[in-house]
Structures are given as C-alpha cells and as structure tokens.
Coordinates of N, CA and C in Angstrom, one line a residue:
M1 N 2.5 -18.9 -51.6 CA 3.2 -17.8 -52.2 C 4.5 -18.3 -52.7
V2 N 4.9 -17.9 -53.9 CA 6.1 -18.3 -54.6 C 7.2 -17.3 -54.2
I3 N 8.3 -17.8 -53.7 CA 9.4 -17.0 -53.3 C 10.3 -16.8 -54.6
K4 N 10.5 -15.5 -54.9 CA 11.3 -15.2 -56.1 C 12.7 -14.8 -55.8
C5 N 13.6 -14.8 -56.8 CA 15.0 -14.4 -56.7 C 15.1 -13.0 -56.1
G6 N 16.0 -12.8 -55.2 CA 16.2 -11.5 -54.6 C 15.3 -11.2 -53.4
A7 N 14.5 -12.2 -53.0 CA 13.6 -12.0 -51.9 C 14.3 -11.8 -50.6
K8 N 13.8 -11.0 -49.7 CA 14.4 -10.8 -48.3 C 13.2 -11.0 -47.3
C9 N 13.6 -11.1 -46.1 CA 12.6 -11.2 -45.0 C 12.4 -9.8 -44.4
F10 N 11.1 -9.4 -44.4 CA 10.7 -8.1 -43.8 C 9.8 -8.4 -42.6
T11 N 9.9 -7.5 -41.7 CA 9.0 -7.5 -40.5 C 8.0 -6.3 -40.6
V12 N 6.7 -6.5 -40.7 CA 5.8 -5.5 -40.8 C 5.1 -5.3 -39.5
Q13 N 5.2 -4.1 -38.9 CA 4.4 -3.8 -37.7 C 3.1 -3.1 -38.1
A14 N 2.0 -3.6 -37.6 CA 0.7 -3.1 -38.1 C -0.3 -3.1 -36.9
D15 N -1.2 -2.2 -37.0 CA -2.3 -2.1 -36.1 C -3.5 -2.7 -36.8
I16 N -3.9 -3.9 -36.2 CA -5.1 -4.6 -36.8 C -6.2 -4.7 -35.8
N17 N -7.3 -4.0 -36.1 CA -8.4 -3.9 -35.2 C -8.0 -3.4 -33.8
G18 N -7.1 -2.5 -33.7 CA -6.7 -1.9 -32.4 C -5.6 -2.7 -31.7
E19 N -5.1 -3.8 -32.3 CA -4.1 -4.6 -31.7 C -2.8 -4.5 -32.5
L20 N -1.7 -4.2 -31.9 CA -0.4 -4.1 -32.5 C 0.2 -5.5 -32.8
Q21 N 0.5 -5.8 -34.0 CA 1.0 -7.1 -34.4 C 2.3 -7.0 -35.2
T22 N 3.2 -7.9 -35.2 CA 4.4 -8.0 -36.0 C 4.2 -9.2 -36.9
I23 N 4.3 -9.0 -38.2 CA 4.0 -10.0 -39.2 C 5.3 -10.2 -40.1
P24 N 5.8 -11.4 -40.1 CA 7.0 -11.7 -41.0 C 6.5 -11.9 -42.4
V25 N 7.2 -11.3 -43.4 CA 6.8 -11.4 -44.8 C 8.1 -11.6 -45.6
T26 N 8.0 -12.4 -46.7 CA 9.1 -12.6 -47.6 C 8.7 -11.9 -48.9
A27 N 9.5 -10.9 -49.3 CA 9.2 -10.1 -50.5 C 10.5 -9.5 -51.0
R28 N 10.5 -9.0 -52.2 CA 11.7 -8.4 -52.8 C 11.9 -7.0 -52.3
T29 N 10.9 -6.2 -52.1 CA 11.0 -4.8 -51.6 C 10.0 -4.5 -50.5
S30 N 10.3 -3.4 -49.8 CA 9.3 -3.1 -48.7 C 8.0 -2.7 -49.2
V31 N 7.9 -2.2 -50.4 CA 6.6 -1.9 -51.1 C 5.8 -3.1 -51.3
Q32 N 6.5 -4.2 -51.8 CA 5.8 -5.4 -52.1 C 5.4 -6.1 -50.7
A33 N 6.2 -5.9 -49.7 CA 5.8 -6.5 -48.4 C 4.5 -5.8 -47.9
R34 N 4.4 -4.5 -48.0 CA 3.2 -3.8 -47.7 C 2.0 -4.3 -48.5
K35 N 2.2 -4.6 -49.7 CA 1.1 -5.0 -50.6 C 0.6 -6.4 -50.2
V36 N 1.6 -7.3 -49.9 CA 1.2 -8.6 -49.4 C 0.4 -8.6 -48.2
V37 N 0.8 -7.8 -47.2 CA 0.1 -7.7 -45.9 C -1.3 -7.1 -46.1
R38 N -1.4 -6.0 -47.0 CA -2.7 -5.4 -47.2 C -3.7 -6.4 -47.9
L39 N -3.2 -7.2 -48.8 CA -4.0 -8.2 -49.5 C -4.5 -9.2 -48.5
Q40 N -3.7 -9.5 -47.5 CA -4.0 -10.6 -46.6 C -5.0 -10.1 -45.5
Y41 N -4.9 -8.8 -45.0 CA -5.7 -8.4 -43.9 C -6.8 -7.4 -44.3
G42 N -6.7 -6.8 -45.5 CA -7.8 -5.9 -46.0 C -7.8 -4.5 -45.3
D43 N -9.0 -4.0 -45.2 CA -9.2 -2.6 -44.7 C -9.0 -2.4 -43.2
Q44 N -9.0 -3.4 -42.4 CA -8.8 -3.3 -41.0 C -7.4 -3.1 -40.6
L45 N -6.5 -2.9 -41.5 CA -5.1 -2.8 -41.3 C -4.5 -1.4 -41.4
K46 N -3.6 -1.0 -40.5 CA -2.9 0.3 -40.5 C -1.4 -0.1 -40.3
I47 N -0.6 0.1 -41.4 CA 0.8 -0.3 -41.3 C 1.6 0.8 -40.6
I48 N 2.3 0.4 -39.6 CA 3.1 1.4 -38.8 C 4.6 1.4 -39.3
A49 N 5.2 0.3 -39.5 CA 6.6 0.2 -39.9 C 6.9 -1.0 -40.7
V50 N 7.9 -0.9 -41.6 CA 8.3 -2.1 -42.4 C 9.9 -2.1 -42.3
K51 N 10.4 -3.2 -41.7 CA 11.9 -3.3 -41.6 C 12.4 -4.6 -42.1
V52 N 13.7 -4.5 -42.7 CA 14.3 -5.7 -43.2 C 14.9 -6.4 -42.0
E53 N 14.7 -7.7 -42.0 CA 15.4 -8.5 -41.0 C 16.8 -8.8 -41.4
T54 N 17.7 -8.6 -40.4 CA 19.1 -8.9 -40.7 C 19.6 -10.1 -40.0
V55 N 20.5 -10.9 -40.6 CA 21.0 -12.1 -40.0 C 22.3 -11.7 -39.3
K56 N 22.4 -12.1 -38.0 CA 23.5 -11.8 -37.2 C 24.4 -13.0 -37.1

C-alpha cells in the first residue's frame, strides 16, 4: 500500500467471524480506513468503531 500525503493512523475495531479484533490502518480519512479493511477481509467483517490514533 502506498502512503499518501495527509495520511493518519486509524484503529479499526471489527467483529471478524465472531472474534473482536483491533486492526491498525494508515489512511487519509476514517471512510478510507473502513474501505481498506473491507477490501482486506471481505464479507465476514462487521466494523464496530474507527478511531484516530493520537501521539502522546
């Protein structure tokens, strides 16, 4: 995957085949982060939350 200008780190919480997983994604927006995860995991995915990771 090519990282573009303005990209941020997102954490996607998803239910994959009945198992709760946290997936790190680099994307420009939360919508794009959802799209990346959906393309990777397909129909067995149910997205619960998308959050921006903050640096402390």
